[in-house]
Amino acid sequence: DDKAFLAEVYPGLRRFLDVWFTRKHDRDEDGLPEWSHTIQSAFDDCPSFVRWRAWAQGADITLAEAPDLGSYLYRECLTLNRIAALLEMPDDPVLTERAARLKWAVEAMWREDTATYHYVDRDSHEVTRGEVLAAGRGDLTVEVHRRFAPSARILVKALGSQAARPNMEVTLSGRGRRGRHRVETLRRAHVQWYFGVGTAVSEKLYAELDRVEVRGLTDEFEVTVSVVDYSRQDQTLLLPLWGGLPDSARAENLVRKTILDANRYWRLYGIPNCSALDPAYQADNREGSGGVWLMWNTM
């Protein structure tokens, strides 16, 4: 019967959930795990994080915390507790604590000025806005001398021919959040190459960035140095509504001010991959992100 089936599958479902809360997936051990890849999230072409599209930002999804993953795991905790209740098992304080922590973390990603949830940096838990700091071709040496508040994560992106896979190396000089001087070098293991798109993202946050050096590229490559933009908006940021996390007032704001905003999501054929205000948005979805995914519309 159904109860026997639930009793059989519950231990496996619980083990699957537990894996998320290991150091491999919750890298800062704050109770809110991070995605390891955009494919894992089922949103392969996420404009903020996909690293094989020239039109995407190409940030590192392991260095961000995301409302969609928090919402999924929150629902998992509640569902497992309901299964346990049906099986007349005692309350599981670990699941209850995890659900409370996940809800708190996701709700902290809400911003009143945009009436939506946002990605946040994994280490600062801030929503930094993107900014191009330098651009050029081939090898670059740029004196930046910029301060950031909140501290910024730095993204270097190179665009060349599809077959290209050069040995790009990036050196960043500046100061961290505690004011200590640092030099960070991003070598082959830190640089991702897909179809002529190369991206390197700093593992450290910078309160000040003084100098950027990019080596190993010919003039064939177009290079940009920028601050990782966590303010960009896509369909997965709406999922806390599906997850049942926001209270009624916040849910109404998300629906009325954001989902029903024709300048962002309320488009003719449904909710698109990303807000129509996103720089990657393109209605025909050919050289950008603008298609309609029925799974997310249904959720």
Short mmCIF file of C-alpha atoms in Angstrom, two decimals:
data_model
loop_
_atom_site.label_atom_id
_atom_site.label_comp_id
_atom_site.label_asym_id
_atom_site.label_seq_id
_atom_site.Cartn_x
_atom_site.Cartn_y
_atom_site.Cartn_z
CA ASP A 1 0.00 0.00 0.00
CA ASP A 2 0.99 3.69 -0.08
CA LYS A 3 2.27 3.65 3.49
CA ALA A 4 4.51 0.67 2.81
CA PHE A 5 5.86 2.39 -0.29
CA LEU A 6 6.63 5.57 1.68
CA ALA A 7 8.39 3.56 4.36
CA GLU A 8 10.54 1.94 1.68
CA VAL A 9 11.58 5.14 -0.12
CA TYR A 10 11.90 7.52 2.85
CA PRO A 11 15.46 6.51 3.90
CA GLY A 12 16.78 6.97 0.36
CA LEU A 13 15.06 10.34 -0.06
CA ARG A 14 16.54 11.47 3.24
CA ARG A 15 20.04 10.43 2.19
CA PHE A 16 19.67 12.35 -1.08
CA LEU A 17 18.72 15.46 0.89
CA ASP A 18 21.57 15.02 3.37
CA VAL A 19 24.14 15.07 0.56
CA TRP A 20 23.26 18.69 -0.19
CA PHE A 21 24.31 19.76 3.29
CA THR A 22 27.85 18.39 3.04
CA ARG A 23 30.89 20.60 2.46
CA LYS A 24 30.97 19.56 -1.21
CA HIS A 25 27.73 21.41 -1.90
CA ASP A 26 27.46 23.86 1.01
CA ARG A 27 30.93 25.28 0.53
CA ASP A 28 30.66 28.02 3.15
CA GLU A 29 28.70 25.74 5.53
CA ASP A 30 26.02 28.33 6.22
CA GLY A 31 23.06 25.99 5.72
CA LEU A 32 22.26 27.15 2.16
CA PRO A 33 24.00 24.95 -0.45
CA GLU A 34 25.17 26.20 -3.85
CA TRP A 35 24.71 24.80 -7.33
CA SER A 36 27.75 23.19 -8.93
CA HIS A 37 26.73 23.75 -12.57
CA THR A 38 23.93 25.40 -14.53
CA ILE A 39 23.01 22.00 -16.01
CA GLN A 40 22.45 20.70 -12.49
CA SER A 41 19.89 23.48 -11.94
CA ALA A 42 17.97 22.45 -15.11
CA PHE A 43 18.43 26.01 -16.42
CA ASP A 44 21.37 25.33 -18.73
CA ASP A 45 21.39 28.76 -20.36
CA CYS A 46 21.02 30.92 -17.26
CA PRO A 47 22.11 34.41 -18.46
CA SER A 48 24.06 35.10 -15.27
CA PHE A 49 26.07 31.88 -15.10
CA VAL A 50 26.18 29.89 -18.34
CA ARG A 51 29.83 29.87 -19.47
CA TRP A 52 29.50 28.70 -23.09
CA ARG A 53 27.35 31.55 -24.45
CA ALA A 54 28.96 34.73 -25.72
CA TRP A 55 25.84 36.72 -24.77
CA ALA A 56 25.82 35.51 -21.14
CA GLN A 57 27.70 36.97 -18.20
CA GLY A 58 29.61 33.74 -17.46
CA ALA A 59 29.95 34.09 -13.68
CA ASP A 60 30.76 31.07 -11.49
CA ILE A 61 27.55 29.55 -10.07
CA THR A 62 29.48 27.84 -7.25
CA LEU A 63 30.33 31.30 -5.88
CA ALA A 64 26.68 32.38 -5.65
CA GLU A 65 23.70 31.40 -3.54
CA ALA A 66 20.41 31.02 -5.40
CA PRO A 67 16.75 31.38 -4.37
CA ASP A 68 15.66 28.46 -6.54
CA LEU A 69 17.89 25.87 -4.84
CA GLY A 70 16.89 27.20 -1.43
CA SER A 71 13.22 26.88 -2.41
CA TYR A 72 13.63 23.32 -3.68
CA LEU A 73 15.41 22.18 -0.53
CA TYR A 74 12.91 23.96 1.72
CA ARG A 75 10.05 22.07 0.06
CA GLU A 76 12.02 18.83 0.36
CA CYS A 77 12.42 19.32 4.11
CA LEU A 78 8.70 19.99 4.56
CA THR A 79 7.73 17.03 2.37
CA LEU A 80 10.01 14.62 4.24
CA ASN A 81 8.52 15.82 7.52
CA ARG A 82 5.03 15.15 6.18
CA ILE A 83 6.06 11.65 5.07
CA ALA A 84 7.51 11.01 8.52
CA ALA A 85 4.24 12.12 10.10
CA LEU A 86 2.27 9.73 7.86
CA LEU A 87 4.61 6.95 8.97
CA GLU A 88 4.05 7.94 12.61
CA MET A 89 7.75 8.62 13.04
CA PRO A 90 8.94 11.13 15.67
CA ASP A 91 9.57 14.72 14.65
CA ASP A 92 12.98 15.24 13.06
CA PRO A 93 14.55 18.40 14.53
CA VAL A 94 17.29 18.39 11.86
CA LEU A 95 14.74 18.76 9.05
CA THR A 96 12.85 21.43 10.97
CA GLU A 97 16.04 23.37 11.63
CA ARG A 98 17.16 23.09 8.01
CA ALA A 99 13.81 24.32 6.72
CA ALA A 100 13.90 27.32 9.06
CA ARG A 101 17.47 28.15 8.04
CA LEU A 102 16.67 27.84 4.33
CA LYS A 103 13.61 30.06 4.65
CA TRP A 104 15.57 32.70 6.52
CA ALA A 105 18.38 32.64 3.95
CA VAL A 106 16.08 32.87 0.93
CA GLU A 107 13.98 35.63 2.47
CA ALA A 108 17.21 37.58 3.06
CA MET A 109 17.66 37.59 -0.74
CA TRP A 110 14.55 39.76 -1.20
CA ARG A 111 15.06 43.39 -2.23
CA GLU A 112 12.23 45.87 -1.82
CA ASP A 113 13.48 48.23 -4.52
CA THR A 114 13.14 45.57 -7.23
CA ALA A 115 10.29 43.59 -5.59
CA THR A 116 12.05 40.31 -6.29
CA TYR A 117 14.54 37.82 -4.93
CA HIS A 118 18.13 37.95 -6.17
CA TYR A 119 21.23 35.84 -6.36
CA VAL A 120 23.74 36.83 -3.69
CA ASP A 121 27.47 36.34 -3.49
CA ARG A 122 28.29 33.18 -1.57
CA ASP A 123 30.78 34.87 0.76
CA SER A 124 29.48 38.42 1.19
CA HIS A 125 25.77 37.59 0.79
CA GLU A 126 25.42 40.88 -1.07
CA VAL A 127 23.77 41.74 -4.39
CA THR A 128 26.54 43.54 -6.27
CA ARG A 129 25.77 45.36 -9.51
CA GLY A 130 27.84 44.72 -12.59
CA GLU A 131 30.26 47.22 -14.04
CA VAL A 132 32.83 47.00 -16.82
CA LEU A 133 36.21 48.04 -15.42
CA ALA A 134 38.35 47.58 -18.53
CA ALA A 135 38.13 46.30 -22.10
CA GLY A 136 40.60 45.63 -24.90
CA ARG A 137 42.08 42.99 -27.16
CA GLY A 138 44.66 40.34 -26.36
CA ASP A 139 46.96 40.69 -23.38
CA LEU A 140 46.03 43.53 -21.04
CA THR A 141 47.66 45.37 -18.18
CA VAL A 142 45.23 47.82 -16.62
CA GLU A 143 45.60 50.12 -13.64
CA VAL A 144 42.10 50.11 -12.15
CA HIS A 145 42.41 51.80 -8.72
CA ARG A 146 38.80 51.26 -7.72
CA ARG A 147 37.13 50.76 -4.37
CA PHE A 148 33.98 48.69 -3.98
CA ALA A 149 31.26 48.73 -1.33
CA PRO A 150 30.14 46.03 -0.94
CA SER A 151 33.24 44.10 -1.90
CA ALA A 152 33.23 42.82 -5.48
CA ARG A 153 34.04 39.59 -7.24
CA ILE A 154 35.97 40.09 -10.49
CA LEU A 155 35.16 38.44 -13.82
CA VAL A 156 37.50 38.33 -16.83
CA LYS A 157 35.93 37.20 -20.11
CA ALA A 158 37.65 36.56 -23.45
CA LEU A 159 35.90 35.96 -26.79
CA GLY A 160 37.70 34.42 -29.78
CA SER A 161 37.27 31.76 -32.45
CA GLN A 162 35.30 28.64 -31.47
CA ALA A 163 38.30 26.33 -31.67
CA ALA A 164 40.49 28.58 -29.53
CA ARG A 165 41.61 27.38 -26.11
CA PRO A 166 44.66 29.43 -25.15
CA ASN A 167 46.49 29.25 -21.85
CA MET A 168 45.01 32.45 -20.40
CA GLU A 169 46.31 33.63 -17.04
CA VAL A 170 44.88 36.46 -14.93
CA THR A 171 46.60 38.28 -12.06
CA LEU A 172 44.58 40.56 -9.77
CA SER A 173 46.18 42.97 -7.28
CA GLY A 174 44.24 44.82 -4.62
CA ARG A 175 42.91 44.60 -1.08
CA GLY A 176 40.44 42.26 0.55
CA ARG A 177 37.56 43.01 2.87
CA ARG A 178 39.88 43.35 5.86
CA GLY A 179 42.14 45.80 4.04
CA ARG A 180 45.02 43.38 3.53
CA HIS A 181 46.92 43.59 0.28
CA ARG A 182 46.57 40.53 -1.94
CA VAL A 183 47.73 39.22 -5.29
CA GLU A 184 45.56 36.47 -6.82
CA THR A 185 46.57 34.51 -9.91
CA LEU A 186 43.98 32.58 -11.92
CA ARG A 187 45.65 29.91 -14.01
CA ARG A 188 44.45 27.08 -16.27
CA ALA A 189 42.42 25.34 -13.55
CA HIS A 190 40.46 28.54 -12.88
CA VAL A 191 39.72 29.41 -16.52
CA GLN A 192 36.77 27.79 -18.29
CA TRP A 193 36.83 27.56 -22.12
CA TYR A 194 33.79 26.63 -24.21
CA PHE A 195 33.47 27.31 -27.94
CA GLY A 196 35.87 30.25 -27.89
CA VAL A 197 34.42 31.79 -24.72
CA GLY A 198 36.88 31.95 -21.83
CA THR A 199 35.91 33.08 -18.33
CA ALA A 200 37.87 33.43 -15.12
CA VAL A 201 36.26 34.51 -11.84
CA SER A 202 38.17 35.59 -8.75
CA GLU A 203 37.96 33.27 -5.79
CA LYS A 204 38.48 36.27 -3.52
CA LEU A 205 36.40 39.39 -2.92
CA TYR A 206 37.93 42.82 -3.43
CA ALA A 207 37.28 45.98 -1.45
CA GLU A 208 39.90 47.61 -3.70
CA LEU A 209 41.21 46.54 -7.09
CA ASP A 210 44.43 48.22 -8.19
CA ARG A 211 45.68 46.28 -11.17
CA VAL A 212 44.62 43.55 -13.59
CA GLU A 213 46.96 41.63 -15.87
CA VAL A 214 45.73 39.21 -18.57
CA ARG A 215 48.34 37.05 -20.30
CA GLY A 216 48.38 34.32 -22.96
CA LEU A 217 46.01 35.88 -25.50
CA THR A 218 46.54 37.16 -29.03
CA ASP A 219 44.81 40.20 -30.47
CA GLU A 220 42.16 37.88 -31.86
CA PHE A 221 40.51 37.91 -28.42
CA GLU A 222 38.14 40.57 -27.16
CA VAL A 223 38.64 40.92 -23.40
CA THR A 224 36.51 42.52 -20.70
CA VAL A 225 37.17 42.90 -16.98
CA SER A 226 34.06 43.50 -14.88
CA VAL A 227 32.38 43.21 -11.51
CA VAL A 228 30.15 40.14 -11.24
CA ASP A 229 26.54 41.29 -11.51
CA TYR A 230 24.17 39.58 -9.07
CA SER A 231 21.35 42.04 -9.75
CA ARG A 232 20.29 40.40 -13.03
CA GLN A 233 16.82 38.84 -13.02
CA ASP A 234 15.65 35.52 -14.45
CA GLN A 235 12.72 33.14 -14.03
CA THR A 236 14.28 31.02 -11.28
CA LEU A 237 14.21 34.01 -8.91
CA LEU A 238 10.41 33.72 -8.83
CA LEU A 239 10.44 30.18 -7.38
CA PRO A 240 10.17 31.13 -3.69
CA LEU A 241 6.52 31.79 -4.56
CA TRP A 242 6.15 28.14 -5.67
CA GLY A 243 8.06 27.05 -2.58
CA GLY A 244 5.64 28.83 -0.24
CA LEU A 245 8.34 30.89 1.45
CA PRO A 246 7.10 34.52 1.29
CA ASP A 247 4.31 35.79 3.52
CA SER A 248 1.13 37.04 1.86
CA ALA A 249 2.27 40.67 1.56
CA ARG A 250 5.59 39.77 -0.03
CA ALA A 251 3.94 37.22 -2.31
CA GLU A 252 1.49 39.86 -3.52
CA ASN A 253 4.35 42.28 -4.23
CA LEU A 254 6.19 39.60 -6.19
CA VAL A 255 3.09 38.85 -8.27
CA ARG A 256 1.76 42.35 -8.84
CA LYS A 257 4.98 44.37 -9.10
CA THR A 258 7.23 41.81 -10.80
CA ILE A 259 5.48 38.88 -12.48
CA LEU A 260 2.68 41.07 -13.85
CA ASP A 261 5.13 43.78 -14.96
CA ALA A 262 4.98 43.77 -18.76
CA ASN A 263 8.42 45.38 -18.88
CA ARG A 264 9.90 42.38 -17.11
CA TYR A 265 7.98 39.07 -17.16
CA TRP A 266 4.36 39.48 -18.26
CA ARG A 267 4.96 38.92 -21.97
CA LEU A 268 2.59 37.85 -24.74
CA TYR A 269 3.49 34.13 -24.76
CA GLY A 270 4.27 33.64 -21.07
CA ILE A 271 7.04 34.29 -18.57
CA PRO A 272 10.40 34.31 -20.43
CA ASN A 273 13.73 32.84 -19.32
CA CYS A 274 14.79 36.19 -17.96
CA SER A 275 13.40 39.65 -17.40
CA ALA A 276 12.97 41.61 -20.61
CA LEU A 277 15.19 44.25 -18.97
CA ASP A 278 18.13 41.85 -18.75
CA PRO A 279 20.96 42.65 -21.20
CA ALA A 280 20.81 39.05 -22.52
CA TYR A 281 17.08 39.19 -23.29
CA GLN A 282 16.13 38.56 -26.90
CA ALA A 283 12.55 37.76 -27.82
CA ASP A 284 13.38 35.18 -30.51
CA ASN A 285 15.87 33.40 -28.20
CA ARG A 286 18.46 32.96 -31.00
CA GLU A 287 21.41 35.05 -29.86
CA GLY A 288 20.20 35.68 -26.34
CA SER A 289 17.81 34.50 -23.66
CA GLY A 290 14.10 35.06 -24.12
CA GLY A 291 12.35 31.76 -24.74
CA VAL A 292 9.41 30.47 -22.69
CA TRP A 293 10.00 27.31 -20.65
CA LEU A 294 6.69 25.66 -19.76
CA MET A 295 8.10 23.95 -16.66
CA TRP A 296 8.86 27.25 -14.96
CA ASN A 297 5.61 28.83 -16.17
CA THR A 298 3.72 25.93 -14.62
CA MET A 299 5.58 26.24 -11.33
#
